[in-house]
Short mmCIF file of C-alpha atoms in Angstrom, two decimals:
data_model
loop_
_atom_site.label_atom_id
_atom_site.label_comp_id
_atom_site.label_asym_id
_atom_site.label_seq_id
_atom_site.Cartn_x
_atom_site.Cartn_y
_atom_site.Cartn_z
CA UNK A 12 44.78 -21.00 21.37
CA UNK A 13 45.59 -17.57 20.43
CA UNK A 14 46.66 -18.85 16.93
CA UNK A 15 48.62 -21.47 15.98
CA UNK A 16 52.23 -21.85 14.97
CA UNK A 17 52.88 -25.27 14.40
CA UNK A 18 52.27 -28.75 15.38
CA UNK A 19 54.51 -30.09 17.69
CA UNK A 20 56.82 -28.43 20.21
CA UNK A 21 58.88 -30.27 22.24
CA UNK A 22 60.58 -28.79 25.09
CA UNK A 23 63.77 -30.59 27.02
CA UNK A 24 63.29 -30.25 30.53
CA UNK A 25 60.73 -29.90 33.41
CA UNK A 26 61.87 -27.87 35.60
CA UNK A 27 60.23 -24.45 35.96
CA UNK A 28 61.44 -23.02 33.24
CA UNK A 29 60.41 -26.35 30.86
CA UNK A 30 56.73 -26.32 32.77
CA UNK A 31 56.69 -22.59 31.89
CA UNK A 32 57.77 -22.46 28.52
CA UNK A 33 55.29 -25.46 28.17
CA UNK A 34 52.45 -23.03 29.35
CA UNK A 35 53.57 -20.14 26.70
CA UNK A 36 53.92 -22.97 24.01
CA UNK A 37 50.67 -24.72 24.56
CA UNK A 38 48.77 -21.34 23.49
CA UNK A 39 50.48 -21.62 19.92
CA UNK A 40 51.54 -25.11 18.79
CA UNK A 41 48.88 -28.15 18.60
CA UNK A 42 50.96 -30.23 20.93
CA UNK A 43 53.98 -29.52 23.53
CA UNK A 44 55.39 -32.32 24.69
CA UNK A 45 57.95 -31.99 27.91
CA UNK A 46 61.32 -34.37 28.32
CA UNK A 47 62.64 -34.56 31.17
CA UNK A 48 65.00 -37.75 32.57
CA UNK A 49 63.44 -38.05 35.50
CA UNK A 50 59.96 -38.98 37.20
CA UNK A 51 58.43 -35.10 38.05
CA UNK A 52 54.75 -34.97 37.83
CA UNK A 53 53.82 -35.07 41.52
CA UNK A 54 57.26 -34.92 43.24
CA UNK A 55 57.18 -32.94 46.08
CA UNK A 56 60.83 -33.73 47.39
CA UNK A 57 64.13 -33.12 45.55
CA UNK A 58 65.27 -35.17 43.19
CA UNK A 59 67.97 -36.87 41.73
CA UNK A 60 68.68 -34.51 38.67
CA UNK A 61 68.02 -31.09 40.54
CA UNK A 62 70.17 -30.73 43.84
CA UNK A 63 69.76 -27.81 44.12
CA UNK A 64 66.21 -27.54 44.82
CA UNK A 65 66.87 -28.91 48.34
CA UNK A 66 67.95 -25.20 48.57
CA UNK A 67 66.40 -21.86 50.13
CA UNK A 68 64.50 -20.59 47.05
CA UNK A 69 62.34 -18.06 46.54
CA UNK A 70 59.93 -16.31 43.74
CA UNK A 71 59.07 -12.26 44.08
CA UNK A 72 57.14 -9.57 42.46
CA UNK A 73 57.78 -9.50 39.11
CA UNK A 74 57.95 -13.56 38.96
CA UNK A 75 55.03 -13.41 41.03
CA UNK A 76 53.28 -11.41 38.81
CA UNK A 77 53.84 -13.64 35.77
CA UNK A 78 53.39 -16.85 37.14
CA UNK A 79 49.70 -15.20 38.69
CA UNK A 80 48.99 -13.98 34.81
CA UNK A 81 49.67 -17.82 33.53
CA UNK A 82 47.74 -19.47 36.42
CA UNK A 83 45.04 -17.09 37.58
CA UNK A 84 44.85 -18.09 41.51
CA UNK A 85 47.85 -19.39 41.33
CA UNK A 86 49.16 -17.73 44.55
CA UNK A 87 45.62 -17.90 46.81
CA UNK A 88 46.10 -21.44 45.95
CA UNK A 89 49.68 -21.89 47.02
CA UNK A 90 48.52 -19.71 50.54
CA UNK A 91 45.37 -22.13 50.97
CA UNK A 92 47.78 -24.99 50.68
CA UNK A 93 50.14 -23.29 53.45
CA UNK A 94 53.14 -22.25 51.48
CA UNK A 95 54.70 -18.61 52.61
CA UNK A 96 53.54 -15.75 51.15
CA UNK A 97 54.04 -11.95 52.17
CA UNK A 98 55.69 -8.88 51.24
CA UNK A 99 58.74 -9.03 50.11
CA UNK A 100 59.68 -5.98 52.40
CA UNK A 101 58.08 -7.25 55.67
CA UNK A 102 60.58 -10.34 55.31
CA UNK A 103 63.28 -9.21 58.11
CA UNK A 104 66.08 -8.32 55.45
CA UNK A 105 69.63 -7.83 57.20
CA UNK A 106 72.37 -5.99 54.86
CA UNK A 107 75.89 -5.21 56.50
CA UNK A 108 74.56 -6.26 60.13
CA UNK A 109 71.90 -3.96 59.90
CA UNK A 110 68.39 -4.51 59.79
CA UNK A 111 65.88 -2.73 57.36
CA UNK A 112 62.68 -1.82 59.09
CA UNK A 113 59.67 -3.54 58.18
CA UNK A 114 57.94 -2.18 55.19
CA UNK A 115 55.07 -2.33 52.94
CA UNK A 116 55.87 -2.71 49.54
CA UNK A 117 53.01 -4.21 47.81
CA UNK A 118 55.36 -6.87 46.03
CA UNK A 119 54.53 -10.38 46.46
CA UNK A 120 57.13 -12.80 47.57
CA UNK A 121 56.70 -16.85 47.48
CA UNK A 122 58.99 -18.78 49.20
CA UNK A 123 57.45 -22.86 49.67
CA UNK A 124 60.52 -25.23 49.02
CA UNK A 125 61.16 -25.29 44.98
CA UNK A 126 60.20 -28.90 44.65
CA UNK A 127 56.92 -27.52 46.23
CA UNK A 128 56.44 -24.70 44.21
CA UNK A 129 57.28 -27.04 40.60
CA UNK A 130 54.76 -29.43 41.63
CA UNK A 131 51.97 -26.51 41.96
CA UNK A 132 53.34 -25.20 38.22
CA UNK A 133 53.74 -28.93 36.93
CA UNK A 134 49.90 -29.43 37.74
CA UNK A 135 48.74 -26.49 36.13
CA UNK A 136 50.21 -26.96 32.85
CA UNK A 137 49.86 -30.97 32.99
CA UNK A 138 45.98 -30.19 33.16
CA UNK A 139 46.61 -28.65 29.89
CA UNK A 140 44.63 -30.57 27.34
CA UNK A 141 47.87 -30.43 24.67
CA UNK A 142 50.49 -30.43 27.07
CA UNK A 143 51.97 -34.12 28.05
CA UNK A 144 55.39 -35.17 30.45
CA UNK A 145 57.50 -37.49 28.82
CA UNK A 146 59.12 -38.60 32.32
CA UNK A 147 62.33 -40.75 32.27
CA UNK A 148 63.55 -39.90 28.94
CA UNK A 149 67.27 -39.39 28.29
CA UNK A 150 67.55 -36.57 25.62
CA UNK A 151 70.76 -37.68 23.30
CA UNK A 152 70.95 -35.01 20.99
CA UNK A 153 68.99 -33.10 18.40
CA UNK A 154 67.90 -33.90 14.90
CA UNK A 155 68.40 -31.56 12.35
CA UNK A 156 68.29 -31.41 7.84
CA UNK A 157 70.73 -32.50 5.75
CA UNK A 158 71.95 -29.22 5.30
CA UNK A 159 71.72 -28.46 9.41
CA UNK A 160 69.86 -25.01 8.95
CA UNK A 161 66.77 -26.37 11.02
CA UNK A 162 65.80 -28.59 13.73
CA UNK A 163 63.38 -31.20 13.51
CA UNK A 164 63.23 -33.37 16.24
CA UNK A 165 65.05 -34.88 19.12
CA UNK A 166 66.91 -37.88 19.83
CA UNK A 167 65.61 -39.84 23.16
CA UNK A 168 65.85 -43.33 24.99
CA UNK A 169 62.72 -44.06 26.92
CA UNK A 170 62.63 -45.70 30.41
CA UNK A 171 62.46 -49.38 28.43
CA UNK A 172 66.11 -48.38 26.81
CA UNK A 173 64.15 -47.61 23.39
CA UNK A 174 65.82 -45.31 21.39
CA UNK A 175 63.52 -43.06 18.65
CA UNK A 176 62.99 -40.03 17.30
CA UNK A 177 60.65 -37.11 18.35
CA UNK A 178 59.96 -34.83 15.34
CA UNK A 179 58.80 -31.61 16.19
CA UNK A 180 58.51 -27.72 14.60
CA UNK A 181 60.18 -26.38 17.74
CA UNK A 182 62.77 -27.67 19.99
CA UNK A 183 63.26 -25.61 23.14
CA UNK A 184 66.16 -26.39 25.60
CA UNK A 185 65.57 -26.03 28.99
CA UNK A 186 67.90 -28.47 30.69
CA UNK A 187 69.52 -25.77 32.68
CA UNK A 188 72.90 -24.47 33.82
CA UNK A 189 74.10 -28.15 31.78
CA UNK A 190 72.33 -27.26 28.57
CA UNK A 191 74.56 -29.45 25.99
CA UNK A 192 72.54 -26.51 23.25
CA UNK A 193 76.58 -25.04 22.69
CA UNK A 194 77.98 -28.84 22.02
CA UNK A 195 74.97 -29.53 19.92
CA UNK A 196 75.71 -26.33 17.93
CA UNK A 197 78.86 -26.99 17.49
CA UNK A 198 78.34 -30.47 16.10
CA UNK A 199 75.73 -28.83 13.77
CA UNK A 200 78.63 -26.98 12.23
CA UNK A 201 77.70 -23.16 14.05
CA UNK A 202 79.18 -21.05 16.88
CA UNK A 203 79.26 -21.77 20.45
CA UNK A 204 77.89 -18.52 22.30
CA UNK A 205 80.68 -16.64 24.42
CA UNK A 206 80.20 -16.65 27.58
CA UNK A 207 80.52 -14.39 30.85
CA UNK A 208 81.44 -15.69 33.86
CA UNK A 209 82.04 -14.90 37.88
CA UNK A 210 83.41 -17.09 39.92
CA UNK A 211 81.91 -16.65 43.23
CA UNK A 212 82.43 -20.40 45.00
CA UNK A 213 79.60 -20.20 46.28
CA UNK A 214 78.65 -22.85 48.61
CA UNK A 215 74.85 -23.35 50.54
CA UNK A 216 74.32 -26.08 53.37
CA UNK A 217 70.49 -26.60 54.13
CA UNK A 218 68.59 -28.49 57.06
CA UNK A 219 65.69 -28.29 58.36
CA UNK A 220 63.66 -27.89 61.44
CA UNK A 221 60.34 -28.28 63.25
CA UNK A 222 59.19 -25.32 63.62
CA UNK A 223 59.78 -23.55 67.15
CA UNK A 224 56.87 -23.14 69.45
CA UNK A 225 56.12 -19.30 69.40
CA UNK A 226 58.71 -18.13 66.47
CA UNK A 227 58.23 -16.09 63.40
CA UNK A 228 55.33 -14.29 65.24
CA UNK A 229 56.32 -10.99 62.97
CA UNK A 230 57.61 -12.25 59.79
CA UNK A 231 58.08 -15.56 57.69
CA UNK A 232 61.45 -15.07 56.67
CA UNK A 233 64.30 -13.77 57.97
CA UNK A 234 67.45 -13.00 55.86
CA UNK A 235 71.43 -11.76 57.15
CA UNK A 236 72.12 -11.26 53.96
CA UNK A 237 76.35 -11.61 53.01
CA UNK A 238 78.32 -8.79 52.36
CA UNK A 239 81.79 -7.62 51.74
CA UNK A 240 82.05 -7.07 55.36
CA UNK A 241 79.99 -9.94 56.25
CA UNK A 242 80.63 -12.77 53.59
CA UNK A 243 78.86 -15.14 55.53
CA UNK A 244 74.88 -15.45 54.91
CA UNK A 245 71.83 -17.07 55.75
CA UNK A 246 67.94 -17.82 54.63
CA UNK A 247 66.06 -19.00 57.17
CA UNK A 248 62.07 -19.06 56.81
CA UNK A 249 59.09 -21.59 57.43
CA UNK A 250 58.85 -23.79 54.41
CA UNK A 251 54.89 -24.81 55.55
CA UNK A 252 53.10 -24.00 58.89
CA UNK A 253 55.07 -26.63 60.85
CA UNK A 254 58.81 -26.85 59.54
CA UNK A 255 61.55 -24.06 58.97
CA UNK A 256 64.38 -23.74 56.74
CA UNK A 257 67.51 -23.09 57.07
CA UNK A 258 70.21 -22.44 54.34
CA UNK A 259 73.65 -20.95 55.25
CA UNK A 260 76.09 -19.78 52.49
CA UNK A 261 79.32 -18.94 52.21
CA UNK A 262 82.16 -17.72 49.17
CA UNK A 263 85.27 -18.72 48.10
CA UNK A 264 86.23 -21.92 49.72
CA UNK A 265 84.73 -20.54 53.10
CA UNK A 266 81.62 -23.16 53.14
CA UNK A 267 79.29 -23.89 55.83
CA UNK A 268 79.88 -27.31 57.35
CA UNK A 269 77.80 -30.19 57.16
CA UNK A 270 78.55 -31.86 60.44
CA UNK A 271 75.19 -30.80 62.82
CA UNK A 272 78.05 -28.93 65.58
CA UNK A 273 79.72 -27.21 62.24
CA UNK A 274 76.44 -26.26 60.88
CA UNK A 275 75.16 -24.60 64.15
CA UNK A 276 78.45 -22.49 65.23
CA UNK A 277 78.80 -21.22 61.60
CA UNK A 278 75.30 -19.98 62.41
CA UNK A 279 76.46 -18.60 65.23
CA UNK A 280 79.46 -16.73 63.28
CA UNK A 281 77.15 -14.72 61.31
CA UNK A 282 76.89 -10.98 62.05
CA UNK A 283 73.62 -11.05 64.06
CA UNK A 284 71.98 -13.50 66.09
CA UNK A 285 68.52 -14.10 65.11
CA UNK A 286 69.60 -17.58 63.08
CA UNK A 287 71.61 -19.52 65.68
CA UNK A 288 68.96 -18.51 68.54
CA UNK A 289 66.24 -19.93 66.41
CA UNK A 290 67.94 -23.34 65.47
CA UNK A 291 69.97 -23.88 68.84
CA UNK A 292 67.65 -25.70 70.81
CA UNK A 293 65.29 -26.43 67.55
CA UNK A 294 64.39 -30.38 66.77
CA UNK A 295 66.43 -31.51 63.51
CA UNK A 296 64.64 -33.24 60.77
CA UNK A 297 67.35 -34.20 59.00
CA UNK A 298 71.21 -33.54 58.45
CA UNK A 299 72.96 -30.66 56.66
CA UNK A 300 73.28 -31.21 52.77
CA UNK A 301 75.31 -28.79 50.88
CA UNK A 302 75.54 -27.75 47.25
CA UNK A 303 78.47 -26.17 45.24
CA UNK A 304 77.72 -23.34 42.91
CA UNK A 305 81.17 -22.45 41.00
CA UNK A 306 80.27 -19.41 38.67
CA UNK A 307 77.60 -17.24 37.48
CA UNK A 308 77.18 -17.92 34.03
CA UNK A 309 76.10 -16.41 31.12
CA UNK A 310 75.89 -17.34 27.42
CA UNK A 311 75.47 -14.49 24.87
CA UNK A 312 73.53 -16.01 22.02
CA UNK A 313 72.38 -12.18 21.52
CA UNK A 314 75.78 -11.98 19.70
CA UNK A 315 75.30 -15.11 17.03
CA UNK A 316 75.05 -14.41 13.47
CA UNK A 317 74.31 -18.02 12.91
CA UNK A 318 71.53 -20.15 14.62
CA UNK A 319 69.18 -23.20 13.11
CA UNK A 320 66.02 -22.57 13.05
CA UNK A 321 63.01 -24.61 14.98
CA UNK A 322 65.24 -24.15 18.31
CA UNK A 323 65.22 -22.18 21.33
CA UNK A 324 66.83 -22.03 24.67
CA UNK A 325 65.19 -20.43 27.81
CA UNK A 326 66.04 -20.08 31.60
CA UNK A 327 68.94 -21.53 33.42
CA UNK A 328 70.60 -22.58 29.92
CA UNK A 329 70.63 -18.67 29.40
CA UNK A 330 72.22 -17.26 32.10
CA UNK A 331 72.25 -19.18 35.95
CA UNK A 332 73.02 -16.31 38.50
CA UNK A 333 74.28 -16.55 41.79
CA UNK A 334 71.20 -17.65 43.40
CA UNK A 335 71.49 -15.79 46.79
CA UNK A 336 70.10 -12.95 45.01
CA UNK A 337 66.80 -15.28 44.01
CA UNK A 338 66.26 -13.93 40.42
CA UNK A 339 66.56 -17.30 39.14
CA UNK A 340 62.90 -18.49 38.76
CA UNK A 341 62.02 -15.03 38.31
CA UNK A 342 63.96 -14.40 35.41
CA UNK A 343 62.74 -17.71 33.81
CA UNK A 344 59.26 -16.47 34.38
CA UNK A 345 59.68 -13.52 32.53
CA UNK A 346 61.57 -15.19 29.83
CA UNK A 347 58.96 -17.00 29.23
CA UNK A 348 56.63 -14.18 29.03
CA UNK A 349 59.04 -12.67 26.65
CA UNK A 350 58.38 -16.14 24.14
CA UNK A 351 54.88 -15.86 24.04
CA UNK A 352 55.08 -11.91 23.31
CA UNK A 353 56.94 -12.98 20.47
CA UNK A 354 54.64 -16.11 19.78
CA UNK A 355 51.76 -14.12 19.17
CA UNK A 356 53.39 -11.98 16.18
CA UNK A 357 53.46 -16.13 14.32
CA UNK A 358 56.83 -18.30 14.08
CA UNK A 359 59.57 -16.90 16.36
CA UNK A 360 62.19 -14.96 14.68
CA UNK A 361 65.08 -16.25 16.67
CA UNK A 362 67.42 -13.32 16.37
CA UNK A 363 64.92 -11.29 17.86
CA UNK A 364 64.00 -13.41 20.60
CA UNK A 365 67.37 -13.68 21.67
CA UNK A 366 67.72 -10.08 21.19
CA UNK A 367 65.01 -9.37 23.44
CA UNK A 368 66.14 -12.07 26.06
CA UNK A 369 69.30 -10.82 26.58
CA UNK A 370 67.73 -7.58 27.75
CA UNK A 371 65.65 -9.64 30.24
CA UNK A 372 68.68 -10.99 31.61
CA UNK A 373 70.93 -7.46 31.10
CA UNK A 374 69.47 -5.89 34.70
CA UNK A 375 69.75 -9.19 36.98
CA UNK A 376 72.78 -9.94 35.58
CA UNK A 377 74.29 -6.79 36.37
CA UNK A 378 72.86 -6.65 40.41
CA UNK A 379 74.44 -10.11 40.06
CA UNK A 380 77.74 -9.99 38.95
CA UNK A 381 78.46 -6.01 39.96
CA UNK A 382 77.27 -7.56 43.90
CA UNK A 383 79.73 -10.51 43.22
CA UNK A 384 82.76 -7.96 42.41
CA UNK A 385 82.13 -6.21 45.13
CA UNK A 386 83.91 -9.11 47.14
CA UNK A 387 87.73 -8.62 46.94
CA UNK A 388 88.73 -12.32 46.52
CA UNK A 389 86.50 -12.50 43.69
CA UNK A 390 88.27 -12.67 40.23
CA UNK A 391 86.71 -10.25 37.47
CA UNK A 392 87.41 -6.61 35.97
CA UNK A 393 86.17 -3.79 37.83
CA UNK A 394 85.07 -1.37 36.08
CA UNK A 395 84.63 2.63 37.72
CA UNK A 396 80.94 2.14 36.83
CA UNK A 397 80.97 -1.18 38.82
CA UNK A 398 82.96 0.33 41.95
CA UNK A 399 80.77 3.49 41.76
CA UNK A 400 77.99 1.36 42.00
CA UNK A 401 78.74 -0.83 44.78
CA UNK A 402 79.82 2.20 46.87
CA UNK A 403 76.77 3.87 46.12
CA UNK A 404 74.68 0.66 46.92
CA UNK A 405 76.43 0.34 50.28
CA UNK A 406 75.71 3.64 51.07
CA UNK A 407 71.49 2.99 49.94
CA UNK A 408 71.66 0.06 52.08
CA UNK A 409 72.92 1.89 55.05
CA UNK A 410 70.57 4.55 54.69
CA UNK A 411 67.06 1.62 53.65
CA UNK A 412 67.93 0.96 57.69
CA UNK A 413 66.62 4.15 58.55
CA UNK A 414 64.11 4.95 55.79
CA UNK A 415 61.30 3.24 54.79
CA UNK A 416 60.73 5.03 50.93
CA UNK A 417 64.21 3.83 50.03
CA UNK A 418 63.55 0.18 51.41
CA UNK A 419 60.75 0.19 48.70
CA UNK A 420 62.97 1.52 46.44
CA UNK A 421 65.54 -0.70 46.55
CA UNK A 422 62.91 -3.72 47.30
CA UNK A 423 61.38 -2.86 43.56
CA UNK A 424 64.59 -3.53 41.95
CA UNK A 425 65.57 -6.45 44.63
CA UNK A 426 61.95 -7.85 42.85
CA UNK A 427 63.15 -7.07 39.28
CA UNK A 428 60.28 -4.88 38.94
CA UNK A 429 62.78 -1.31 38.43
CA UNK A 430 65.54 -1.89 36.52
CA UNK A 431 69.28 -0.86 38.99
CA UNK A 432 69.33 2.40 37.13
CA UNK A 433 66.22 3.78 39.06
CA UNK A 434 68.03 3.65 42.24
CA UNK A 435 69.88 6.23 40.84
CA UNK A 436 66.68 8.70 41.04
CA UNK A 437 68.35 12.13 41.84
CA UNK A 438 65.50 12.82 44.61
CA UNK A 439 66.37 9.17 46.32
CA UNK A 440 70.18 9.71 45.69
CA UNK A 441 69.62 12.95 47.91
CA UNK A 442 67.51 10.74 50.53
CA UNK A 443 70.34 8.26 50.36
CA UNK A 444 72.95 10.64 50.79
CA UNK A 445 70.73 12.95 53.65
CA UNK A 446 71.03 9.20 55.98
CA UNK A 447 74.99 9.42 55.37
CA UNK A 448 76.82 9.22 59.23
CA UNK A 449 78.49 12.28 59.88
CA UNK A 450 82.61 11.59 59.55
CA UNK A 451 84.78 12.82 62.74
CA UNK A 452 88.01 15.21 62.43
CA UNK A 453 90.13 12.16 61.39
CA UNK A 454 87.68 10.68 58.72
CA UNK A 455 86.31 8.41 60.64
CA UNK A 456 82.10 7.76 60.97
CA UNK A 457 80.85 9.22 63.99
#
């Protein structure tokens, strides 16, 4: 271990961001032990307490990165075992009906089904000699001093209906966009964080396929991304060598249907073609299964002046962004990054941390939200800043169809490697601006 901070950690979840945070904490605390409520180690298929995982997902560049520096050979191992790998700018990326040309970026993108991907991080850090899964545990709240200013253990019930107490130096909440961390503070006798919020009504229907005879000869993944214009969307990639994907989404009450005629002819509504001719005369493997994401959320514990020490929150229980734009895994990665950074400077100054966390989250949050306002029937203040910008990125997007040096551009902050503000590079705002249709005598693009 790089040097230890305490005994016992325990941290509530075991999703990725748990299994992460696990991996960080096992470097600096004797023992980590990881709650979660239901049965994970090994589970390759959804489950019960994670619908959402039934879901397109993906993990790129800077995620990528992390997860590689955690689990050296992490991703030859996931492309040995047939998941989809590639570059994340020779997926075949559609933005306003128009598609970007194929380009190599250099930045990684994973994209096996989640459950998949967990069960290649759950391994990893379950191989870790201090690490263990308490599966089927019901967390029921947190134990704290008489005088509440620290944490020191967590309530559970065990699968025999046992209830006890798990002391620990750190409790770190990972349960997601549920996190009960704000109730639990508040019953402590501190603050619940503000929070920001878009409501996007987001809704994504997923079924899969076997995979076509002779398709996705050129690419692995092919993405009609929604827009304004468009505000219908679609993921559809192989999920392994034999079986494809398919997840359609749609905003604001619009949802994609989960009858198997529904499903296909909302495919076929979507601005170009390349989805419903895959799936039309593709064999089903199962039916259509949607899943309703309300709001983007995003709690500012940045802004407390009161916290008890020995707890932490990380990942989903942060911030949960729209997950079409796929920064959700990604984000958690580097969050967790972010704790060990600060777990090698000793005990974790929790100000700081959160401090530091909220930066993490300040550039995905803003390609989040800012692409959610850009959506008229979306409720939320628009700033000039925020209309400036969407205009702008409209225009970059326009112009990435025609120019490969601003596809890797934009495909560097698209992988949360550049922060937004570095599309805003005066020699690529002239590129952007030199691809610009020429407007006719009465305004209109020629």
């Amino acid at each position: 271990m790089a040097g230890q901070v305490g005994s016992v950690a325990v941290v509530l979840g075991g999703s990725m961001a748990g299994s992460l945070a696990a991996r960080v904490l096992s470097e600096s605390y004797e023992n980590v032990l990881v709650l979660d409520r239901d049965t994970v180690l090994g589970v390759t298929k959804p489950r019960k307490g994670t619908p959402h995982t039934r879901h397109a997902h993906g993990l790129h560049a800077r995620g990528q990165r992390i997860l590689e520096d955690f689990f050296p050979g992490f991703t030859d191992d996931l492309r040995a075992a047939g998941a989809p790998v590639g570059d994340l700018g020779e997926m075949r990326w559609y933005f306003n009906g128009l598609r970007l040309p194929y380009t190599h970026t250099g930045l990684v993108s994973v994209t096996p089904t989640r459950p998949v991907l967990e069960n290649h991080v759950r391994t990893r850090v379950n191989a870790l000699p201090n690490v263990t899964y308490l599966e089927q545990h019901d967390i029921l709240g947190l134990v704290s001093t008489s005088d509440n200013q620290r944490v020191i253990g967590v309530r559970v019930r065990d699968d025999a209906g046992v209830e006890k107490v798990l002391s620990a130096d750190l409790v770190l909440d990972a349960t997601g966009r549920g996190s009960r961390t704000p109730a639990w503070l508040e019953q402590l006798g501190y603050a619940r964080p503000t929070e920001d919020r878009v409501k996007i009504g987001l809704a994504y229907t997923t079924r899969f396929y076997r995979r076509p005879p002779g398709s996705f000869t050129d690419t692995w993944s092919i993405n009609p991304v929604a827009s304004p214009a468009h505000p219908r969307g679609a993921f559809f990639g192989l999920s392994d060598e034999d079986t494809c994907i398919v997840s359609l989404t749609g905003i604001l009450g619009d949802h994609p249907p989960t009858d198997p005629e529904g499903f296909v002819e909302f495919a076929k509504s979507l601005p170009v073609p390349d989805v419903y001719d895959g799936i039309k005369d593709a064999e089903p493997l199962d039916d259509p299964t949607s899943f309703g994401f309300p709001a983007s959320v995003r709690r500012r514990y940045e802004h407390l002046d009161r916290f008890p020490a020995g707890l932490l929150v990380l990942g989903d229980a942060i911030c949960s962004f729209n997950p079409v734009y796929g920064q959700g895994m990604s984000v958690a990665a580097w969050e967790a990054f972010t704790l060990r950074e600060h777990l090698r400077n000793g005990e974790v100054d929790q100000y700081a941390y959160f401090r530091d966390i909220g930066q993490v989250v300040d550039a995905p949050w803003a390609v989040s939200a800012s692409g959610d306002l850009a959506f008229p029937g979306v409720e939320g203040e628009r700033t000039p800043e925020i209309e400036q910008g969407n205009a702008f990125m409209g225009m970059l997007q326009y112009a990435a169809s025609k120019d490969q040096e601003i596809v890797k551009a934009f495909m560097r902050v698209a992988g949360l490697i550049d922060p937004p503000t570095a599309l805003m590079d005066e020699t690529l705002v002239q590129r952007v601006l030199s691809h610009q249709p020429a407007e006719s005598a009465d305004g209109q693009a020629a």
